[in-house]
mmCIF file with all atom_site columns, C-alpha atoms in Angstrom:
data_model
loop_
_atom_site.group_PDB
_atom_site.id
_atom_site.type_symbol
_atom_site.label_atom_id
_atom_site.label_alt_id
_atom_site.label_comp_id
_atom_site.label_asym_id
_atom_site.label_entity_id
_atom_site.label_seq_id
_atom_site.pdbx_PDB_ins_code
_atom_site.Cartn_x
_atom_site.Cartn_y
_atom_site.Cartn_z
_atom_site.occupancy
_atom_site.B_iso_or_equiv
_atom_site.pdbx_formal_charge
_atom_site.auth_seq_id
_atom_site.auth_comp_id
_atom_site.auth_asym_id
_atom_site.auth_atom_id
_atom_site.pdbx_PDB_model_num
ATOM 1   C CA . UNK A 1 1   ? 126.891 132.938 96.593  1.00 68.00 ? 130 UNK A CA 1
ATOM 2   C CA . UNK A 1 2   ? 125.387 130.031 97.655  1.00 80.00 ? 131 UNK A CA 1
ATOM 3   C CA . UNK A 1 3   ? 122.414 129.726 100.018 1.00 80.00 ? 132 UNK A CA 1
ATOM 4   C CA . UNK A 1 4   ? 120.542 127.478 101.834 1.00 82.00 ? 133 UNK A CA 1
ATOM 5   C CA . UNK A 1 5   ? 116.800 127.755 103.692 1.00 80.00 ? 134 UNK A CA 1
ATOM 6   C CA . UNK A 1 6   ? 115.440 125.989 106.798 1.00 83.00 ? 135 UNK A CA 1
ATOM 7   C CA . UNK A 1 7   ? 112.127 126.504 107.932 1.00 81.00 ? 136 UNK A CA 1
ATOM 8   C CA . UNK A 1 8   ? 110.761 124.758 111.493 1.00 83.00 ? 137 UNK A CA 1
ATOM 9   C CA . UNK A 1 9   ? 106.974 125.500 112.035 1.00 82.00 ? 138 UNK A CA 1
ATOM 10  C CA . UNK A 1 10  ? 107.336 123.378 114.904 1.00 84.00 ? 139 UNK A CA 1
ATOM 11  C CA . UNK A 1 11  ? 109.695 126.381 116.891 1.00 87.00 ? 140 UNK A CA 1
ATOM 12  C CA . UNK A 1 12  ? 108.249 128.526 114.178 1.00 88.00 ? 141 UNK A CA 1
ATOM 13  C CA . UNK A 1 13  ? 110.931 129.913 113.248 1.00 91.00 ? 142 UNK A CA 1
ATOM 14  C CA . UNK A 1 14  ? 113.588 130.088 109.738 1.00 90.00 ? 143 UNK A CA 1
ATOM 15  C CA . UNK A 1 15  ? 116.983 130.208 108.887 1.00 91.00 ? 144 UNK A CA 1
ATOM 16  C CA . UNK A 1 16  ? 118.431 131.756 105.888 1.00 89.00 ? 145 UNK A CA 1
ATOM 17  C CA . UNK A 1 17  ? 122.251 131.146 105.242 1.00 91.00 ? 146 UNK A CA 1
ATOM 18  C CA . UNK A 1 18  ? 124.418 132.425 102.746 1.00 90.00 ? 147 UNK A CA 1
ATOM 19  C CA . UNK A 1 19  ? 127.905 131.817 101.989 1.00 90.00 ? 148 UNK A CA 1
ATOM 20  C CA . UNK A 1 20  ? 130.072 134.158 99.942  1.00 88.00 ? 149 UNK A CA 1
ATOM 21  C CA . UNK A 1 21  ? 132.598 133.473 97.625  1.00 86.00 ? 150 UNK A CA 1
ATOM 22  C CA . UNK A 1 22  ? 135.316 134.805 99.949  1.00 84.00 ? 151 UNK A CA 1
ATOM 23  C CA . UNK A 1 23  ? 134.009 131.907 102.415 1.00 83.00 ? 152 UNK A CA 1
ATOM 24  C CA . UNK A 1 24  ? 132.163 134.739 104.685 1.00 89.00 ? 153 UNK A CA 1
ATOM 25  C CA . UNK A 1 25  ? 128.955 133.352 106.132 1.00 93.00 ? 154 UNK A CA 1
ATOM 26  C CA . UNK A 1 26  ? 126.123 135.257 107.155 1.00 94.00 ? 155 UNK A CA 1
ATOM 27  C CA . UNK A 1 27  ? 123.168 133.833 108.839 1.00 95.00 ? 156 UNK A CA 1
ATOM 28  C CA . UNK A 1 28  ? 119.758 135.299 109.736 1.00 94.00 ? 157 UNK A CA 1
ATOM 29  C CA . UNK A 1 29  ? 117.348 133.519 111.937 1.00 96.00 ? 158 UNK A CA 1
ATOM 30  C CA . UNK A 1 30  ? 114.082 134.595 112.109 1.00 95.00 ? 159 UNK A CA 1
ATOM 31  C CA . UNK A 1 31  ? 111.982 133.330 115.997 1.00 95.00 ? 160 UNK A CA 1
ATOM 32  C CA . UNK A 1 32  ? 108.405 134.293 114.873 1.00 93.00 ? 161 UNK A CA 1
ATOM 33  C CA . UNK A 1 33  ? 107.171 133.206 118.419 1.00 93.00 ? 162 UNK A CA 1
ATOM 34  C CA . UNK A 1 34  ? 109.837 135.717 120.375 1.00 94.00 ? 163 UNK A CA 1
ATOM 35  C CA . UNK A 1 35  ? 109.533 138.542 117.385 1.00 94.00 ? 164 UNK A CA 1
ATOM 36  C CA . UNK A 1 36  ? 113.357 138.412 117.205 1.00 96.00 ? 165 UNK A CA 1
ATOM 37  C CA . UNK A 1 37  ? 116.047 138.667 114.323 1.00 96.00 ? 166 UNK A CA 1
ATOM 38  C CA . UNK A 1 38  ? 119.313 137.558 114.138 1.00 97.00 ? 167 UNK A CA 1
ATOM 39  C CA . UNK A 1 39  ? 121.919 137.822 112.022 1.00 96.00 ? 168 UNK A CA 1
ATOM 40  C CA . UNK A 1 40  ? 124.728 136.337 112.369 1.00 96.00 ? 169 UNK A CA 1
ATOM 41  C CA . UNK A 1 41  ? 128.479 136.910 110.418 1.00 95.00 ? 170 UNK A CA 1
ATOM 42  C CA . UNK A 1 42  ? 131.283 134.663 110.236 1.00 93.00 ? 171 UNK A CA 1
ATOM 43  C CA . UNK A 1 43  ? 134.190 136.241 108.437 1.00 88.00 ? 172 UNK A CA 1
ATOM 44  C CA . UNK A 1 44  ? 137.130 134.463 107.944 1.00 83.00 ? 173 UNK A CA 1
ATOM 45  C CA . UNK A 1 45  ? 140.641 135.903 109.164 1.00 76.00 ? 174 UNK A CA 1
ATOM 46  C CA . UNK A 1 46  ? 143.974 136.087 107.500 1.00 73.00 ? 175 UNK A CA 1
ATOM 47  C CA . UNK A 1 47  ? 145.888 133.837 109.310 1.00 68.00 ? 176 UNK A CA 1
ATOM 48  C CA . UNK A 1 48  ? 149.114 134.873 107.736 1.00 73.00 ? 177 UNK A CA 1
ATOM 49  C CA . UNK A 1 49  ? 148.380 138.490 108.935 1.00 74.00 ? 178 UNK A CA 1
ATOM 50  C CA . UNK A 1 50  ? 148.356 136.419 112.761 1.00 72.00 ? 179 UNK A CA 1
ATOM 51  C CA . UNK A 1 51  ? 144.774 136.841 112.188 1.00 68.00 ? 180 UNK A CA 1
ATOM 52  C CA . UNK A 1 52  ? 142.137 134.368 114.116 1.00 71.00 ? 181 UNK A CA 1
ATOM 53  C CA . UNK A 1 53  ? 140.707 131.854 112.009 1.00 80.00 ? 182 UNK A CA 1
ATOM 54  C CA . UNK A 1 54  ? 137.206 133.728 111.951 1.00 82.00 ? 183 UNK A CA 1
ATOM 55  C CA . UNK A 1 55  ? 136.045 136.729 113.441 1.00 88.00 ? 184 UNK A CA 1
ATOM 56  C CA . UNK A 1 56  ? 132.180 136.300 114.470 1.00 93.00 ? 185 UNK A CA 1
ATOM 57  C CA . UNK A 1 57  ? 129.656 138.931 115.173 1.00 95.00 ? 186 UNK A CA 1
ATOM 58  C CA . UNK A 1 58  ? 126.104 138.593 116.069 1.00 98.00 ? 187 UNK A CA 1
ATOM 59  C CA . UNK A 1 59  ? 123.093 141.322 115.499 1.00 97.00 ? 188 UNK A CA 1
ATOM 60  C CA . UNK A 1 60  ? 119.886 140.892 117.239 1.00 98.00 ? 189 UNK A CA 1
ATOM 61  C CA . UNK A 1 61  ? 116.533 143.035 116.187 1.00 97.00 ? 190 UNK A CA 1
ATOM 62  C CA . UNK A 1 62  ? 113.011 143.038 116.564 1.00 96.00 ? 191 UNK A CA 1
ATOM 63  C CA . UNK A 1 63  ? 111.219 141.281 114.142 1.00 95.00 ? 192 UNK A CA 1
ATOM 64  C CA . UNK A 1 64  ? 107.848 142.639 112.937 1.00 90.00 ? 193 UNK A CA 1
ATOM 65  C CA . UNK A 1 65  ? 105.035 141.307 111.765 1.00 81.00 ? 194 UNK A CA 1
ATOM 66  C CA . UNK A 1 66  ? 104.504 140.596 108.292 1.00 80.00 ? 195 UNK A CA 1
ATOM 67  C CA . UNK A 1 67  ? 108.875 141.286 107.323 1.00 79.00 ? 196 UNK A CA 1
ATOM 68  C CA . UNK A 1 68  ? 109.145 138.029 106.721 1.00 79.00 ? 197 UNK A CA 1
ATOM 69  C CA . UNK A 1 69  ? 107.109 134.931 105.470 1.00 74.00 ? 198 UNK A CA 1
ATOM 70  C CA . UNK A 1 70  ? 105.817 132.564 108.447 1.00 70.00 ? 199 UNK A CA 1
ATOM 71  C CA . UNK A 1 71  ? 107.498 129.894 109.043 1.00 71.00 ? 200 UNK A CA 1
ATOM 72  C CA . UNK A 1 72  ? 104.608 127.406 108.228 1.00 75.00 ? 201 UNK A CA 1
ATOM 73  C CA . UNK A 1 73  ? 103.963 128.868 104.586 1.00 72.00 ? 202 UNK A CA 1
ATOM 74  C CA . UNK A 1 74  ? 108.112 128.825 104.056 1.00 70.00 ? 203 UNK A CA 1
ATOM 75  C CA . UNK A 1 75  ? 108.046 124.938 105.253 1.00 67.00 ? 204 UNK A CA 1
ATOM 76  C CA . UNK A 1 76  ? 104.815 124.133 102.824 1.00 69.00 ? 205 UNK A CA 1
ATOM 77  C CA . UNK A 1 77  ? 106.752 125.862 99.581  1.00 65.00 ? 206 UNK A CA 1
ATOM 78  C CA . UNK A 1 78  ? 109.928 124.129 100.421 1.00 60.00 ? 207 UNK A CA 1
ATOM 79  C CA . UNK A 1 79  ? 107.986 120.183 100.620 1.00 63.00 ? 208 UNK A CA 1
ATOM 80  C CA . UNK A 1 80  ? 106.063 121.033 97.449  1.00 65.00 ? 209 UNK A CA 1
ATOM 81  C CA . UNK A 1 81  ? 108.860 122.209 95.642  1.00 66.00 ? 210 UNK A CA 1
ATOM 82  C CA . UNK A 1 82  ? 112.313 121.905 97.266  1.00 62.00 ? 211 UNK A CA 1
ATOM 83  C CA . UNK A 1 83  ? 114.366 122.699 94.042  1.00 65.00 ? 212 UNK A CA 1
ATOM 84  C CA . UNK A 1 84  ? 112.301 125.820 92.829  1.00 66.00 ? 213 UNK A CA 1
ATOM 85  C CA . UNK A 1 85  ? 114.634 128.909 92.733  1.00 64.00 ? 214 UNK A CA 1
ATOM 86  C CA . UNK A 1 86  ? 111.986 131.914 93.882  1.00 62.00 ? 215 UNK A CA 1
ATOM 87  C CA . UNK A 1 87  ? 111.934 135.379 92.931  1.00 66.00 ? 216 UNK A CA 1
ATOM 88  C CA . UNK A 1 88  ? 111.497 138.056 95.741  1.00 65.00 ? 217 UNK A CA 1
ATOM 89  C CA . UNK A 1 89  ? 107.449 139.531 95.280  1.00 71.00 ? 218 UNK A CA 1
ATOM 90  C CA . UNK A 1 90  ? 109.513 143.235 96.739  1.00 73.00 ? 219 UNK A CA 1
ATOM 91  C CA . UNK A 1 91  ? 112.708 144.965 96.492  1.00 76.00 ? 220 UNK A CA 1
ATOM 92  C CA . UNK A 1 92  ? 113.659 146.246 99.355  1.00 75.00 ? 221 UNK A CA 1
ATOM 93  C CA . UNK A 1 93  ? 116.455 149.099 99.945  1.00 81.00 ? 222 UNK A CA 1
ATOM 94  C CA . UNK A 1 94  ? 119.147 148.789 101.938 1.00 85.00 ? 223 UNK A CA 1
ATOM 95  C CA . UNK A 1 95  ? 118.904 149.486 105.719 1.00 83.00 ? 224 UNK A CA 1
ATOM 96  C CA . UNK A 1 96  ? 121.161 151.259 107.625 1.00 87.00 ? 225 UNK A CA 1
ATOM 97  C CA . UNK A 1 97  ? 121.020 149.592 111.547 1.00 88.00 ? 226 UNK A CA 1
ATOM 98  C CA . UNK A 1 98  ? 122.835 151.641 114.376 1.00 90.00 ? 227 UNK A CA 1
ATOM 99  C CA . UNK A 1 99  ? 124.096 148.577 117.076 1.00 94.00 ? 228 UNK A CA 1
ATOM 100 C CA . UNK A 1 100 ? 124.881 150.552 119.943 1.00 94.00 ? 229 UNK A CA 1
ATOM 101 C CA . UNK A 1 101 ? 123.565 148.150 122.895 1.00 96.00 ? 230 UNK A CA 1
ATOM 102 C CA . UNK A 1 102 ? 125.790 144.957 124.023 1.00 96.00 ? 231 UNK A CA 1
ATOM 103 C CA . UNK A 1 103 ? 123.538 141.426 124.737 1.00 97.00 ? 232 UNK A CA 1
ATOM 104 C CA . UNK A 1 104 ? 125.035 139.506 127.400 1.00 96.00 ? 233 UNK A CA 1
ATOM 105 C CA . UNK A 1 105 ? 125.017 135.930 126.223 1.00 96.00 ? 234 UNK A CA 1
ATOM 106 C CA . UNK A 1 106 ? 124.066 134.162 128.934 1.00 95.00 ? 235 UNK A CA 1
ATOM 107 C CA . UNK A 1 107 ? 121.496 135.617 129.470 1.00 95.00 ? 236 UNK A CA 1
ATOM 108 C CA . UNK A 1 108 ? 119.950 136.286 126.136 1.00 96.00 ? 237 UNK A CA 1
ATOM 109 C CA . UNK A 1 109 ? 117.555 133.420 126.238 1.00 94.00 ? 238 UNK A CA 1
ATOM 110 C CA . UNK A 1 110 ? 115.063 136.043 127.513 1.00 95.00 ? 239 UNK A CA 1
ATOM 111 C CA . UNK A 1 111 ? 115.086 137.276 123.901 1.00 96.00 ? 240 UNK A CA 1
ATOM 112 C CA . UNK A 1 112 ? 115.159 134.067 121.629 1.00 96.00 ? 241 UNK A CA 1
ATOM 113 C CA . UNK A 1 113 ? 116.119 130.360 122.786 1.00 94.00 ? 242 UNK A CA 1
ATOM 114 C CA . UNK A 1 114 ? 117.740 130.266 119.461 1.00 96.00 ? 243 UNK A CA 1
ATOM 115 C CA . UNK A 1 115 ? 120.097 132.883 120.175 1.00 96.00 ? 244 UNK A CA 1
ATOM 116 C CA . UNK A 1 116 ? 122.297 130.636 122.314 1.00 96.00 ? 245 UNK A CA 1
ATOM 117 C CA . UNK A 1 117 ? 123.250 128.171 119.234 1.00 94.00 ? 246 UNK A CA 1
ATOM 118 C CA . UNK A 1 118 ? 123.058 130.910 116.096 1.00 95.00 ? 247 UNK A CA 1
ATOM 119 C CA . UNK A 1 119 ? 125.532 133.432 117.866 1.00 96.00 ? 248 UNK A CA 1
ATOM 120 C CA . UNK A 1 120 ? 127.676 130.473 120.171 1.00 94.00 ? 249 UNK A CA 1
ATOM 121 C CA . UNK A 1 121 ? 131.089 131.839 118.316 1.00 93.00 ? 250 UNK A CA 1
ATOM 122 C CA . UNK A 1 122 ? 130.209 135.134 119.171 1.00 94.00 ? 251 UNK A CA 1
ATOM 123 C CA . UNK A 1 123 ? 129.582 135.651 123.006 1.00 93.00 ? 252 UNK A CA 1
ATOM 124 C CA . UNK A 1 124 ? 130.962 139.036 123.361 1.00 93.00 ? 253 UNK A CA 1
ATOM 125 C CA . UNK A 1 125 ? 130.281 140.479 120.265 1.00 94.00 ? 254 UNK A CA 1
ATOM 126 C CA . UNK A 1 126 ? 126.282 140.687 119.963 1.00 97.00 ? 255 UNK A CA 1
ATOM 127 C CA . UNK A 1 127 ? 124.713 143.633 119.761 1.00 97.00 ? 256 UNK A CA 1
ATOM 128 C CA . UNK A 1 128 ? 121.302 145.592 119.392 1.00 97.00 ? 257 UNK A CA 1
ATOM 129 C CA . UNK A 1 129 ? 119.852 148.808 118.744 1.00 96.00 ? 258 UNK A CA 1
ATOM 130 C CA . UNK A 1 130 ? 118.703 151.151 121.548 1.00 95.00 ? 259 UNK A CA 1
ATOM 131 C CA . UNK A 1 131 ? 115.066 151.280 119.917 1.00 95.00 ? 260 UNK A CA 1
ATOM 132 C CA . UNK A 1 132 ? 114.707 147.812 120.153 1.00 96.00 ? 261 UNK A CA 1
ATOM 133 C CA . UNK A 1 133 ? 115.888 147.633 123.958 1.00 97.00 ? 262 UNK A CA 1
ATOM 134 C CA . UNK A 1 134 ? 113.368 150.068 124.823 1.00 96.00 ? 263 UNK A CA 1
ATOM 135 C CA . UNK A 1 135 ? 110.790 147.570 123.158 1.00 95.00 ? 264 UNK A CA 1
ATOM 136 C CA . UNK A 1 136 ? 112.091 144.736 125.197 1.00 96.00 ? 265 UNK A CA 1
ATOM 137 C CA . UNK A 1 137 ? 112.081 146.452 128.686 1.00 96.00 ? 266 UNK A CA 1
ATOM 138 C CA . UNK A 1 138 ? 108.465 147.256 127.898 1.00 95.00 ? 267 UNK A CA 1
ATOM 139 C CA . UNK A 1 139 ? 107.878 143.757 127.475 1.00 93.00 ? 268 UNK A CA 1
ATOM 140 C CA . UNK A 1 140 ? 109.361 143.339 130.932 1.00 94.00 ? 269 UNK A CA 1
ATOM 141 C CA . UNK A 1 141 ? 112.977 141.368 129.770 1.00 94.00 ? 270 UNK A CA 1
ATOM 142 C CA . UNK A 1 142 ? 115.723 142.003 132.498 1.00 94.00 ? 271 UNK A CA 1
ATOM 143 C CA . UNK A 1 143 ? 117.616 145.253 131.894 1.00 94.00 ? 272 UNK A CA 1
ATOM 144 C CA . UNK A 1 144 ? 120.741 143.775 132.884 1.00 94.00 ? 273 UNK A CA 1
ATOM 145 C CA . UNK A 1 145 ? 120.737 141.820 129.911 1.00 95.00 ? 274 UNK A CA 1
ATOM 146 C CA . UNK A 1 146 ? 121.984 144.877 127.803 1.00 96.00 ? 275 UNK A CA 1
ATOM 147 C CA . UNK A 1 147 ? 125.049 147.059 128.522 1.00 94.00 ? 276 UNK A CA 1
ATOM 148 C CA . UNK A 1 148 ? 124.642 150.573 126.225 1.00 91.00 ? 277 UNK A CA 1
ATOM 149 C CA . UNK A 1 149 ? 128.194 150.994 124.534 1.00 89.00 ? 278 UNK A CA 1
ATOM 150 C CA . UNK A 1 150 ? 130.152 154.169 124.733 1.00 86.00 ? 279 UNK A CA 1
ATOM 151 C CA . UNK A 1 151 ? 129.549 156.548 121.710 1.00 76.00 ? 280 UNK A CA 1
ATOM 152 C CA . UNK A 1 152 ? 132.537 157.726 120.241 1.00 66.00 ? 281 UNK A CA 1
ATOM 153 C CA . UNK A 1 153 ? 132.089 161.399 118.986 1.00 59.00 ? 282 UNK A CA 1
ATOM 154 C CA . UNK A 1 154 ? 135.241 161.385 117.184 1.00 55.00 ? 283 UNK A CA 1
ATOM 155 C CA . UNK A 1 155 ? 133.829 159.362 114.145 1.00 53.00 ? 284 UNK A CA 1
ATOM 156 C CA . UNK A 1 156 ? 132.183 160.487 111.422 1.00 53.00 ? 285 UNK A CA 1
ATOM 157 C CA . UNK A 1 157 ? 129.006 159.779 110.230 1.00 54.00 ? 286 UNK A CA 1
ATOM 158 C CA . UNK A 1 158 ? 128.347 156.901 107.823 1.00 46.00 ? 287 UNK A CA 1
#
């Protein structure tokens, strides 16, 4: 896997990418000033299967405080010492995420300004949970900006 780190303290935010050996690409944003995640997922198709080229999906979350190092502190390690392979200071489990709430695209700017170039390849496929929505209206961001999907009781339970 190979992965590569951006960190802008001037938007204050950073970009993690990592790229699988099956050419997958998954991308997670982090927009300290909006308090917004967002992953992003480029898969590639099977184009002899009449497949698209790439399928892409994009998954927007609330960020909290203190998930993920500040921008500024990621951009000072990376000048000292650009080369130095780091060790996570936590293990964290894995986390299950429920997207069940559409993002309209063009209008998702209300959320993060980055959203617009991260999840470009995939307009109508972001999504977010219903938690994080609530959040959000508090804040006062347009309703109309989120479309909850249609639960299917027919599927089992991951």
């Amino acid at each position: 896997t190979e992965e590569s780190l951006q960190a802008d303290s001037g938007a204050d935010c950073v970009s993690l990418e990592l790229r699988a050996a099956d050419g997958a690409l998954v991308t997670l944003t982090a927009d300290f000033r909006q308090e917004v995640k967002i992953f992003r997922a480029l898969i590639l198709g099977e184009l002899e299967r009449g497949q698209s080229q790439f399928q892409a999906l994009c998954f927007v979350t609330r960020l909290h405080r203190n998930e993920i190092i500040p921008s500024e502190s990621m951009a000072k390690l990376r000048q000292k010492n650009p080369r130095t392979v780091r060790q996570a200071e936590e293990v964290r489990g894995l986390e299950h995420l429920s997207m069940d709430v559409a993002v309209n695209f063009s209008k998702a700017a209300q959320l993060s300004s980055h959203i617009h170039n991260v999840c470009a390849e995939a307009k109508e496929a972001i999504y977010t949970r219903e938690e994080d929505v609530k959040f959000w209206l508090e804040k006062g961001v347009d309703g109309s900006l989120f479309e909850v999907l249609p639960q299917d009781s027919d599927l089992p339970d991951l």
